[in-house]
């Protein structure tokens, strides 16, 4: 099977299939009284979470629910609270030793069947509602998105529809050696998370992945994107060998930790890390990172069931600041919406979530949330070299409005005599084409740019970064994308502001020399990618990089560009 290899490395282990909403039987029987008790508890937890979820949907005025909608939700809650449902499920668990998933799947299937056999057409149609309720319970049972923690055996390879950031945060990850997902592409969050944790991963396998069953033996090659299910002994040996070679090379590269990141002609290149949680700081320094170029603050918001208070946020940013050894830490204000939803902030479903109500657009609309976060970051700026970065900026008005709100947050802190760095730098992500082509205008307003190629590529090429069917079009080496990047870097230099790149392209070895040629001197990436990129930097010089840039910019297609870059980088 082949998907997109997004986090390098080779793993050989046992499949654990997470059926997010699909009603499938695992066939696993419970072994002892503890497991039976735990299964019943898991069912109760899942039902409670499902009820809570429906209640919060019902209360969400932004959804404009009709009385019919509310009646359906009310019926769903009634069904979930029906003692008969619990009795049937618990009976399967206790008497037939069925695991919680299978017990629910069977009870729901039986109930659906009863409704489907009814004479009355209206009642027959209710079978879809019952299935929907079943799926909702299973979602809470089988995914981690609500903080349920799944426990894994050693050498587990997770097979899932997708892995959300909160899944990965709350999952008991210590035994997980691989991720494989049905959907997604290089820049989906499952990929970013796997990379930051140094766990080999493949995304976008498509429907073929449905064939994988629990406990299948799996070989995962995160470089080529190849996945082997129940391979023979010869293949296992071949890949065990490849795995040792890969791991050996990885530990050699890690030796570069103390080596300064300087090209052979003496240009210092700053290598920073993208992080999501304070614990990631260890890996930053362990891999030779010189600070944090992107702290994705929304992760703090995703692993819980209500908005974090100013004090809770302050504690988090302060922890990161204290662990940063006074190196720069760029905190990006929340980038929720799009693919990053919060269970407790019921954003209405949208036709085009990536083009919709997200990131800075939410912050400028919900200034209460924005000010709370800004005050927390500002307070933490007294404990380290923090900077503020605004995501999804499309034009100058959003920058000016944001700066006014930052000023307001400062005034509130001054009034209360609270310490903060009054000259904290404020920068923006350049990830929307309109921002890139007006870099000359925006550069006058901010202290720094950080190029977010994940979104810049998606918006420039009109390619959904999550859609595996069109992932072949998702191409940072498209001349259109390269021209934008080159222009942004040039304008930043001209206006004497810092410019970094924090999208996944910064971690792509094939892009390193090209970006150096464009004049990029600040790269931010998953900490685990730093040694590989440093190895390229310390073995090359700027004149060669400029030469590569000139050749590439004269080419007419990404096919030619990629072929050429492959040739010069290997
Ligand atoms: C980007 O868009 O390149 C980026 C770094 O942000 P995110 O991946 O979180 O959207
Ligand atoms: Mg982005």
Coordinates of C-alpha atoms and ligand atoms in Angstrom, one line a residue:
X1 CA 0.0 0.0 0.0
X2 CA 1.3 3.5 -0.6
X3 CA 0.6 6.8 1.0
X4 CA 2.6 10.0 1.5
X5 CA 5.6 9.5 3.8
X6 CA 5.5 12.5 6.1
X7 CA 7.7 11.7 9.0
X8 CA 10.8 9.7 8.2
X9 CA 11.9 6.5 9.8
X10 CA 11.0 2.8 9.6
X11 CA 8.8 1.0 12.1
X12 CA 7.8 -2.6 12.3
X13 CA 4.9 -3.3 14.7
X14 CA 1.3 -4.3 15.3
X15 CA -1.7 -2.4 14.0
X16 CA -4.1 -0.7 16.3
X17 CA -7.1 0.5 14.3
X18 CA -9.0 3.5 15.6
X19 CA -12.4 3.5 14.0
X20 CA -13.3 7.1 14.4
X21 CA -16.9 6.9 13.5
X22 CA -17.2 3.7 11.5
X23 CA -19.1 0.9 13.1
X24 CA -16.9 -2.1 12.7
X25 CA -16.4 -5.1 15.0
X26 CA -13.0 -5.9 16.4
X27 CA -13.9 -9.4 17.6
X28 CA -11.7 -9.0 20.6
X29 CA -13.2 -10.6 23.8
X30 CA -12.6 -9.3 27.3
X31 CA -10.4 -11.4 29.4
X32 CA -11.0 -10.6 33.1
X33 CA -13.4 -8.8 35.5
X34 CA -11.2 -5.6 35.4
X35 CA -11.6 -5.4 31.7
X36 CA -15.3 -6.0 32.0
X37 CA -15.7 -3.2 34.5
X38 CA -13.5 -0.9 32.4
X39 CA -15.5 -1.6 29.3
X40 CA -18.8 -0.6 31.0
X41 CA -17.1 2.6 32.4
X42 CA -15.9 3.5 28.9
X43 CA -19.4 3.1 27.6
X44 CA -20.8 5.3 30.3
X45 CA -18.1 7.9 29.7
X46 CA -18.7 7.9 25.9
X47 CA -22.5 8.3 26.4
X48 CA -21.9 11.2 28.9
X49 CA -19.6 12.9 26.4
X50 CA -22.1 12.4 23.6
X51 CA -24.9 13.9 25.7
X52 CA -22.7 16.9 26.6
X53 CA -21.8 17.4 22.9
X54 CA -25.5 17.4 21.9
X55 CA -26.4 19.8 24.7
X56 CA -23.7 22.2 23.6
X57 CA -24.8 22.0 20.0
X58 CA -28.4 22.7 21.1
X59 CA -27.3 25.8 23.0
X60 CA -25.2 27.2 20.2
X61 CA -27.1 30.1 18.9
X62 CA -24.7 30.7 16.0
X63 CA -26.0 27.5 14.4
X64 CA -29.5 28.9 13.9
X65 CA -31.1 25.6 14.7
X66 CA -34.8 25.3 13.8
X67 CA -37.3 23.7 16.2
X68 CA -37.2 20.5 14.1
X69 CA -33.4 20.4 14.6
X70 CA -33.8 20.9 18.3
X71 CA -36.4 18.1 18.5
X72 CA -34.1 15.7 16.8
X73 CA -31.3 16.6 19.2
X74 CA -33.7 16.2 22.1
X75 CA -34.7 12.7 20.9
X76 CA -31.0 11.8 20.6
X77 CA -30.5 12.8 24.2
X78 CA -33.5 10.7 25.2
X79 CA -32.2 7.7 23.4
X80 CA -28.8 8.1 24.9
X81 CA -30.3 8.3 28.4
X82 CA -32.6 5.3 27.9
X83 CA -31.9 2.7 30.6
X84 CA -32.7 0.0 28.0
X85 CA -29.7 1.0 25.8
X86 CA -27.4 0.8 28.8
X87 CA -28.9 -2.5 29.9
X88 CA -28.4 -4.1 26.4
X89 CA -24.9 -2.9 26.0
X90 CA -23.8 -3.8 29.5
X91 CA -25.4 -7.2 29.1
X92 CA -23.3 -7.9 26.0
X93 CA -20.2 -6.8 28.0
X94 CA -21.0 -8.8 31.1
X95 CA -22.5 -11.9 29.7
X96 CA -20.9 -12.2 26.3
X97 CA -17.5 -10.6 27.2
X98 CA -17.8 -8.3 24.2
X99 CA -15.6 -5.2 24.3
X100 CA -17.3 -1.9 24.6
X101 CA -16.9 -1.1 20.8
X102 CA -18.4 -4.4 19.7
X103 CA -21.2 -4.3 22.3
X104 CA -22.3 -0.9 21.1
X105 CA -22.0 -1.8 17.4
X106 CA -24.2 -4.9 17.9
X107 CA -26.8 -3.2 20.0
X108 CA -27.1 -0.3 17.6
X109 CA -27.3 -2.7 14.6
X110 CA -30.1 -4.6 16.3
X111 CA -32.0 -1.4 17.1
X112 CA -31.5 -0.1 13.5
X113 CA -32.9 -3.4 12.3
X114 CA -36.0 -3.1 14.4
X115 CA -36.7 0.3 13.1
X116 CA -36.0 -0.7 9.5
X117 CA -38.6 -3.5 9.8
X118 CA -41.3 -1.1 10.9
X119 CA -44.4 -0.6 8.8
X120 CA -44.6 3.1 9.3
X121 CA -42.4 5.0 6.8
X122 CA -41.6 7.8 9.3
X123 CA -40.4 5.2 11.9
X124 CA -38.4 3.4 9.3
X125 CA -36.6 6.6 8.5
X126 CA -35.7 6.9 12.2
X127 CA -33.2 4.0 11.8
X128 CA -30.7 6.6 10.3
X129 CA -31.0 8.6 13.5
X130 CA -30.3 5.6 15.6
X131 CA -27.2 4.9 13.5
X132 CA -26.2 8.5 13.9
X133 CA -26.4 8.2 17.7
X134 CA -24.4 5.0 17.6
X135 CA -21.7 6.7 15.6
X136 CA -21.7 9.6 18.0
X137 CA -21.1 7.2 21.0
X138 CA -18.4 5.3 19.0
X139 CA -16.7 8.5 18.1
X140 CA -16.3 9.4 21.8
X141 CA -15.4 5.8 22.7
X142 CA -12.8 5.3 20.0
X143 CA -11.2 8.6 19.5
X144 CA -9.3 10.6 21.9
X145 CA -10.7 14.0 21.0
X146 CA -12.5 14.4 24.2
X147 CA -9.6 13.5 26.4
X148 CA -10.3 9.7 26.6
X149 CA -7.0 8.1 26.8
X150 CA -6.3 5.0 24.8
X151 CA -3.7 2.7 26.2
X152 CA -1.4 0.8 23.8
X153 CA 0.9 -2.2 23.9
X154 CA 4.6 -1.7 23.0
X155 CA 5.3 -1.3 19.3
X156 CA 1.9 -0.1 18.3
X157 CA 1.3 1.4 14.9
X158 CA -1.9 3.5 14.9
X159 CA -4.1 3.2 11.9
X160 CA -6.8 5.9 11.8
X161 CA -9.0 8.1 9.6
X162 CA -6.9 11.1 10.8
X163 CA -5.2 12.1 13.9
X164 CA -6.2 15.4 15.4
X165 CA -3.8 17.5 17.4
X166 CA -5.8 16.8 20.6
X167 CA -5.8 13.0 19.9
X168 CA -2.0 13.1 19.8
X169 CA -1.7 15.2 22.9
X170 CA -4.0 13.1 25.1
X171 CA -3.0 9.7 23.6
X172 CA -0.7 7.6 25.7
X173 CA 2.0 7.8 23.1
X174 CA 5.0 6.1 24.7
X175 CA 4.4 2.8 23.0
X176 CA 3.4 4.2 19.6
X177 CA 6.0 3.7 16.9
X178 CA 4.0 4.8 13.9
X179 CA 1.0 6.6 12.5
X180 CA -0.9 5.8 9.3
X181 CA -3.9 7.8 8.2
X182 CA -6.5 7.4 5.5
X183 CA -6.7 11.1 4.7
X184 CA -4.3 14.0 4.9
X185 CA -1.2 15.3 3.2
X186 CA 2.3 16.5 4.1
X187 CA 1.0 19.5 6.0
X188 CA -1.9 18.0 7.7
X189 CA -1.6 18.2 11.5
X190 CA -1.2 14.5 11.9
X191 CA 2.0 14.8 9.8
X192 CA 3.2 17.8 11.8
X193 CA 2.6 16.1 15.1
X194 CA 4.3 12.9 14.1
X195 CA 7.3 14.8 12.9
X196 CA 7.6 16.8 16.1
X197 CA 7.5 13.6 18.1
X198 CA 9.9 11.9 15.8
X199 CA 7.4 9.1 15.0
X200 CA 7.5 7.7 11.5
X201 CA 4.2 8.4 9.7
X202 CA 2.3 7.9 6.4
X203 CA -0.8 9.9 5.6
X204 CA -3.3 9.9 2.7
X205 CA -3.4 6.1 2.1
X206 CA -7.0 6.3 0.9
X207 CA -9.6 3.6 1.2
X208 CA -7.0 0.8 0.9
X209 CA -6.3 1.4 4.5
X210 CA -9.7 0.0 5.5
X211 CA -8.3 -3.5 4.8
X212 CA -6.0 -3.3 7.8
X213 CA -7.2 -5.1 10.9
X214 CA -6.2 -4.9 14.6
X215 CA -3.0 -6.8 15.3
X216 CA -1.9 -7.1 11.7
X217 CA 1.9 -6.9 11.4
X218 CA 2.8 -3.7 9.7
X219 CA 6.0 -2.4 8.2
X220 CA 5.9 1.4 7.8
X221 CA 8.5 3.3 5.7
X222 CA 8.0 7.0 6.5
X223 CA 10.4 8.1 3.8
X224 CA 8.9 6.3 0.8
X225 CA 5.3 6.2 2.1
X226 CA 5.2 2.4 1.6
X227 CA 3.2 0.3 4.0
X228 CA 3.3 -3.5 4.1
X229 CA 0.6 -5.5 5.8
X230 CA 1.5 -9.0 7.2
X231 CA 4.8 -9.2 5.3
X232 CA 6.8 -12.4 5.0
X233 CA 9.9 -13.0 7.1
X234 CA 12.3 -12.0 4.3
X235 CA 10.7 -8.6 4.0
X236 CA 10.7 -8.1 7.8
X237 CA 14.5 -8.9 7.8
X238 CA 15.1 -6.5 4.9
X239 CA 13.4 -3.7 6.7
X240 CA 14.9 -4.4 10.0
X241 CA 18.3 -3.9 8.3
X242 CA 17.1 -0.6 6.7
X243 CA 15.8 0.5 10.0
X244 CA 19.2 0.0 11.7
X245 CA 21.0 1.9 8.8
X246 CA 18.5 4.8 9.1
X247 CA 18.8 5.0 12.9
X248 CA 22.6 4.9 12.7
X249 CA 22.5 7.9 10.3
X250 CA 20.1 9.7 12.5
X251 CA 22.3 9.4 15.5
X252 CA 25.3 10.5 13.5
X253 CA 23.5 13.7 12.5
X254 CA 22.5 14.4 16.1
X255 CA 26.2 14.7 16.8
X256 CA 26.0 18.0 14.9
X257 CA 24.1 19.4 17.9
X258 CA 27.0 21.6 19.1
X259 CA 28.3 22.5 15.6
X260 CA 27.4 26.1 14.7
X261 CA 25.0 26.4 11.8
X262 CA 27.2 28.4 9.4
X263 CA 27.7 28.0 5.7
X264 CA 31.2 27.2 4.5
X265 CA 31.6 30.9 3.5
X266 CA 30.7 32.0 7.0
X267 CA 27.0 33.0 6.9
X268 CA 25.2 32.2 10.1
X269 CA 21.8 30.5 9.6
X270 CA 19.4 30.4 12.5
X271 CA 17.7 27.1 13.0
X272 CA 14.6 27.3 15.1
X273 CA 11.9 24.8 16.1
X274 CA 8.1 24.6 15.7
X275 CA 6.5 23.4 19.0
X276 CA 3.1 23.0 20.6
X277 CA 3.7 22.1 24.2
X278 CA 6.3 23.2 26.8
X279 CA 7.7 19.7 26.9
X280 CA 8.8 20.0 23.3
X281 CA 11.5 22.4 24.5
X282 CA 13.7 19.5 25.5
X283 CA 13.7 18.2 21.9
X284 CA 14.5 21.7 20.6
X285 CA 17.8 21.9 22.4
X286 CA 18.5 18.2 22.1
X287 CA 18.5 18.7 18.3
X288 CA 20.5 21.8 18.3
X289 CA 17.6 24.3 17.9
X290 CA 18.4 27.9 18.7
X291 CA 14.9 28.9 19.9
X292 CA 11.3 28.6 18.8
X293 CA 10.2 30.0 15.5
X294 CA 6.6 28.9 15.9
X295 CA 4.7 28.1 19.1
X296 CA 1.3 26.8 17.8
X297 CA -0.7 28.1 20.8
X298 CA -3.9 26.6 19.7
X299 CA -2.8 23.2 21.0
X300 CA -3.3 24.5 24.5
X301 CA -6.9 25.3 23.6
X302 CA -7.5 21.9 22.0
X303 CA -6.7 19.5 24.8
X304 CA -9.5 20.7 27.1
X305 CA -13.2 21.3 27.3
X306 CA -13.4 25.1 27.9
X307 CA -11.3 28.1 27.0
X308 CA -8.2 28.4 29.1
X309 CA -8.3 31.5 31.4
X310 CA -5.7 34.3 31.2
X311 CA -3.9 32.8 34.2
X312 CA -3.8 29.3 32.7
X313 CA -2.5 30.6 29.5
X314 CA 0.1 32.8 31.3
X315 CA 1.4 29.7 33.2
X316 CA 1.8 27.9 29.9
X317 CA 3.7 30.7 28.1
X318 CA 5.8 31.4 31.2
X319 CA 6.8 27.7 31.3
X320 CA 7.9 27.9 27.7
X321 CA 9.7 31.2 28.4
X322 CA 11.5 29.8 31.4
X323 CA 12.6 26.7 29.5
X324 CA 13.8 28.7 26.5
X325 CA 17.2 29.8 28.1
X326 CA 16.5 33.3 26.9
X327 CA 16.4 32.2 23.2
X328 CA 13.7 33.7 21.1
X329 CA 10.2 32.2 21.3
X330 CA 7.6 33.3 18.7
X331 CA 4.1 32.7 20.1
X332 CA 1.5 32.6 17.4
X333 CA -1.9 33.7 18.5
X334 CA -4.7 31.2 18.1
X335 CA -5.2 29.7 14.7
X336 CA -8.4 27.8 15.3
X337 CA -11.1 27.1 12.7
X338 CA -10.2 25.4 9.4
X339 CA -9.0 21.9 10.4
X340 CA -8.4 22.9 14.0
X341 CA -11.8 22.8 15.8
X342 CA -12.4 23.2 19.5
X343 CA -15.1 20.8 20.9
X344 CA -16.4 23.6 23.2
X345 CA -16.4 26.4 20.7
X346 CA -19.1 25.3 18.4
X347 CA -18.1 27.0 15.2
X348 CA -20.9 26.6 12.7
X349 CA -20.1 24.1 9.9
X350 CA -18.9 26.0 6.8
X351 CA -18.8 25.3 3.1
X352 CA -15.1 26.2 2.9
X353 CA -13.7 26.1 6.4
X354 CA -10.1 27.0 5.3
X355 CA -11.5 30.1 3.7
X356 CA -13.8 30.9 6.5
X357 CA -14.1 32.1 10.0
X358 CA -10.7 31.2 11.4
X359 CA -7.5 32.5 13.1
X360 CA -7.1 36.2 13.2
X361 CA -10.6 36.6 11.8
X362 CA -12.1 35.0 15.0
X363 CA -9.7 37.0 17.2
X364 CA -10.7 40.4 15.6
X365 CA -14.4 39.4 16.0
X366 CA -14.1 37.9 19.5
X367 CA -11.8 40.5 21.0
X368 CA -12.5 39.2 24.5
X369 CA -10.7 36.0 23.6
X370 CA -7.9 37.9 21.8
X371 CA -7.2 40.3 24.6
X372 CA -7.1 37.4 27.1
X373 CA -4.5 35.6 25.1
X374 CA -2.5 38.8 24.4
X375 CA -2.4 39.7 28.1
X376 CA -1.2 36.2 29.0
X377 CA 1.6 36.4 26.4
X378 CA 2.6 39.9 27.4
X379 CA 2.8 38.9 31.1
X380 CA 4.9 35.9 30.2
X381 CA 7.2 38.2 28.2
X382 CA 8.7 39.3 31.5
X383 CA 10.2 35.8 31.8
X384 CA 11.9 35.3 28.4
X385 CA 12.4 36.6 24.9
X386 CA 8.8 36.2 23.6
X387 CA 7.5 37.7 20.4
X388 CA 3.9 37.8 19.1
X389 CA 3.0 36.4 15.7
X390 CA -0.4 36.9 14.0
X391 CA -1.7 34.1 11.7
X392 CA -3.8 34.4 8.5
X393 CA -3.1 38.0 7.8
X394 CA -4.6 39.0 4.5
X395 CA -4.0 42.7 4.5
X396 CA -2.9 45.8 6.4
X397 CA -6.2 46.5 8.1
X398 CA -6.0 43.3 10.1
X399 CA -2.5 44.2 11.1
X400 CA -3.5 47.6 12.3
X401 CA -6.6 46.4 14.1
X402 CA -4.5 43.7 15.8
X403 CA -1.9 46.2 16.9
X404 CA -4.6 48.4 18.4
X405 CA -5.8 45.5 20.4
X406 CA -2.3 44.6 21.5
X407 CA -1.9 48.2 22.6
X408 CA -5.2 47.9 24.6
X409 CA -3.9 44.8 26.3
X410 CA -0.7 46.6 27.2
X411 CA -2.7 49.5 28.7
X412 CA -4.8 47.2 30.8
X413 CA -1.6 45.6 32.2
X414 CA 0.0 49.0 32.8
X415 CA -3.0 50.1 34.7
X416 CA -2.7 47.1 36.9
X417 CA 1.0 47.6 37.4
X418 CA 1.8 44.2 35.8
X419 CA 5.3 43.7 34.4
X420 CA 5.8 42.9 30.7
X421 CA 8.1 43.7 27.8
X422 CA 6.7 46.9 26.4
X423 CA 8.8 46.7 23.3
X424 CA 7.8 43.0 22.5
X425 CA 8.2 42.4 18.7
X426 CA 5.1 41.8 16.7
X427 CA 5.2 39.9 13.4
X428 CA 2.9 38.2 11.0
X429 CA 2.6 34.9 9.2
X430 CA 2.8 35.3 5.4
X431 CA 0.5 32.5 4.3
X432 CA -2.1 34.2 2.2
X433 CA -1.1 35.3 -1.3
X434 CA -2.5 38.8 -0.9
X435 CA -0.1 39.2 2.1
X436 CA 2.8 37.9 0.1
X437 CA 2.3 40.2 -2.9
X438 CA 1.9 43.2 -0.5
X439 CA 4.9 42.3 1.5
X440 CA 6.3 45.7 0.7
X441 CA 3.4 47.4 2.4
X442 CA 3.1 45.0 5.3
X443 CA 6.8 45.2 6.1
X444 CA 6.4 48.8 7.2
X445 CA 3.9 47.7 9.9
X446 CA 5.6 44.8 11.6
X447 CA 8.9 43.6 13.1
X448 CA 9.1 40.3 11.3
X449 CA 7.6 38.0 8.7
X450 CA 7.3 34.2 9.0
X451 CA 6.4 32.5 5.7
X452 CA 3.8 29.8 6.3
X453 CA 4.3 27.7 3.2
X454 CA 1.7 25.1 4.3
X455 CA -1.2 27.6 3.8
X456 CA 0.6 29.8 1.3
X457 CA 0.8 26.7 -1.0
X458 CA -2.8 25.7 -0.4
X459 CA -4.1 29.2 -1.1
X460 CA -1.9 30.0 -4.1
X461 CA -2.6 26.8 -5.9
X462 CA -6.2 26.4 -4.6
X463 CA -5.4 23.0 -3.3
X464 CA -6.9 21.8 0.0
X465 CA -4.0 20.7 2.1
X466 CA -6.1 17.9 3.7
X467 CA -7.4 16.3 0.5
X468 CA -5.3 13.3 -0.5
X469 CA -7.1 13.1 -3.9
X470 CA -5.4 16.3 -5.1
X471 CA -2.2 16.1 -3.1
X472 CA -0.3 15.7 -6.4
X473 CA -1.1 19.4 -7.0
X474 CA 0.1 20.5 -3.6
X475 CA 3.5 21.6 -4.7
X476 CA 5.8 24.2 -3.0
X477 CA 8.1 24.1 -6.0
X478 CA 5.5 25.4 -8.3
X479 CA 7.0 28.5 -9.9
X480 CA 4.1 30.6 -8.7
X481 CA 4.7 29.7 -5.1
X482 CA 8.5 30.2 -5.4
X483 CA 8.1 33.6 -6.9
X484 CA 5.9 34.7 -3.9
X485 CA 8.5 33.3 -1.4
X486 CA 11.4 35.0 -3.2
X487 CA 9.5 38.3 -3.3
X488 CA 8.6 38.2 0.4
X489 CA 12.2 37.5 1.4
X490 CA 13.5 40.3 -0.8
X491 CA 11.0 42.8 0.5
X492 CA 11.8 41.9 4.1
X493 CA 15.5 42.5 3.4
X494 CA 14.7 45.8 1.7
X495 CA 12.7 47.0 4.6
X496 CA 15.3 45.6 7.1
X497 CA 12.9 43.3 9.0
X498 CA 13.5 39.7 9.9
X499 CA 12.1 37.0 7.8
X500 CA 11.8 33.3 8.6
X501 CA 10.0 30.3 7.2
X502 CA 8.0 28.1 9.5
X503 CA 6.0 26.0 7.0
X504 CA 7.0 22.5 6.2
X505 CA 9.1 23.6 3.3
X506 CA 11.7 24.8 5.7
X507 CA 12.3 21.2 6.7
X508 CA 12.6 19.9 3.1
X509 CA 16.2 19.1 2.3
X510 CA 15.5 19.6 -1.4
X511 CA 14.5 23.3 -0.7
X512 CA 17.4 24.3 1.7
X513 CA 19.9 25.6 -0.9
X514 CA 17.2 27.3 -2.9
X515 CA 16.0 29.2 0.1
X516 CA 19.5 30.1 1.2
X517 CA 20.0 31.4 -2.4
X518 CA 16.9 33.6 -1.9
X519 CA 18.5 35.1 1.2
X520 CA 16.6 33.2 3.9
X521 CA 18.7 33.0 7.1
X522 CA 16.0 31.9 9.6
X523 CA 14.4 28.4 9.3
X524 CA 11.8 27.0 11.7
X525 CA 10.8 23.3 11.6
X526 CA 10.1 20.2 13.7
X527 CA 13.0 19.9 16.1
X528 CA 13.8 16.4 14.7
X529 CA 14.4 17.8 11.2
X530 CA 17.0 20.3 12.4
X531 CA 20.1 18.0 12.2
X532 CA 19.4 17.1 8.5
X533 CA 19.0 20.7 7.5
X534 CA 22.1 21.8 9.5
X535 CA 24.1 19.1 7.7
X536 CA 23.3 20.7 4.3
X537 CA 24.0 24.2 5.6
X538 CA 27.4 23.5 7.0
X539 CA 28.5 21.7 3.8
X540 CA 27.5 24.4 1.3
X541 CA 28.2 28.0 0.5
X542 CA 26.0 31.0 -0.5
X543 CA 27.5 31.4 -4.0
X544 CA 26.5 27.9 -4.9
X545 CA 23.0 28.5 -3.4
X546 CA 22.6 31.7 -5.5
X547 CA 23.6 29.8 -8.6
X548 CA 20.9 27.2 -7.9
X549 CA 18.4 29.9 -7.3
X550 CA 19.1 31.6 -10.6
X551 CA 18.8 28.4 -12.5
X552 CA 15.5 27.4 -10.7
X553 CA 13.9 30.8 -11.2
X554 CA 14.5 30.6 -15.0
X555 CA 12.7 27.2 -15.2
X556 CA 9.1 26.9 -16.4
X557 CA 7.7 24.0 -14.4
X558 CA 8.0 22.4 -11.0
X559 CA 8.8 19.1 -12.7
X560 CA 12.0 20.6 -14.1
X561 CA 12.7 22.4 -10.8
X562 CA 12.3 19.2 -8.7
X563 CA 14.4 17.1 -11.1
X564 CA 17.2 19.7 -11.0
X565 CA 17.0 20.1 -7.2
X566 CA 17.1 16.3 -6.8
X567 CA 20.2 16.2 -8.9
X568 CA 22.1 19.0 -7.0
X569 CA 21.1 17.9 -3.5
X570 CA 22.0 14.2 -3.7
Ligands
LIG1 C1 1.7 27.3 7.7 O1 0.6 27.5 7.2 O2 2.7 27.1 6.9 C2 2.0 27.2 9.1 C3 3.2 27.1 9.6 O3 0.9 27.1 9.9 P1 -0.1 25.9 10.2 O4 0.5 24.7 9.6 O5 -0.3 25.7 11.6 O6 -1.3 26.3 9.5
LIG2 MG1 -1.0 28.2 8.5

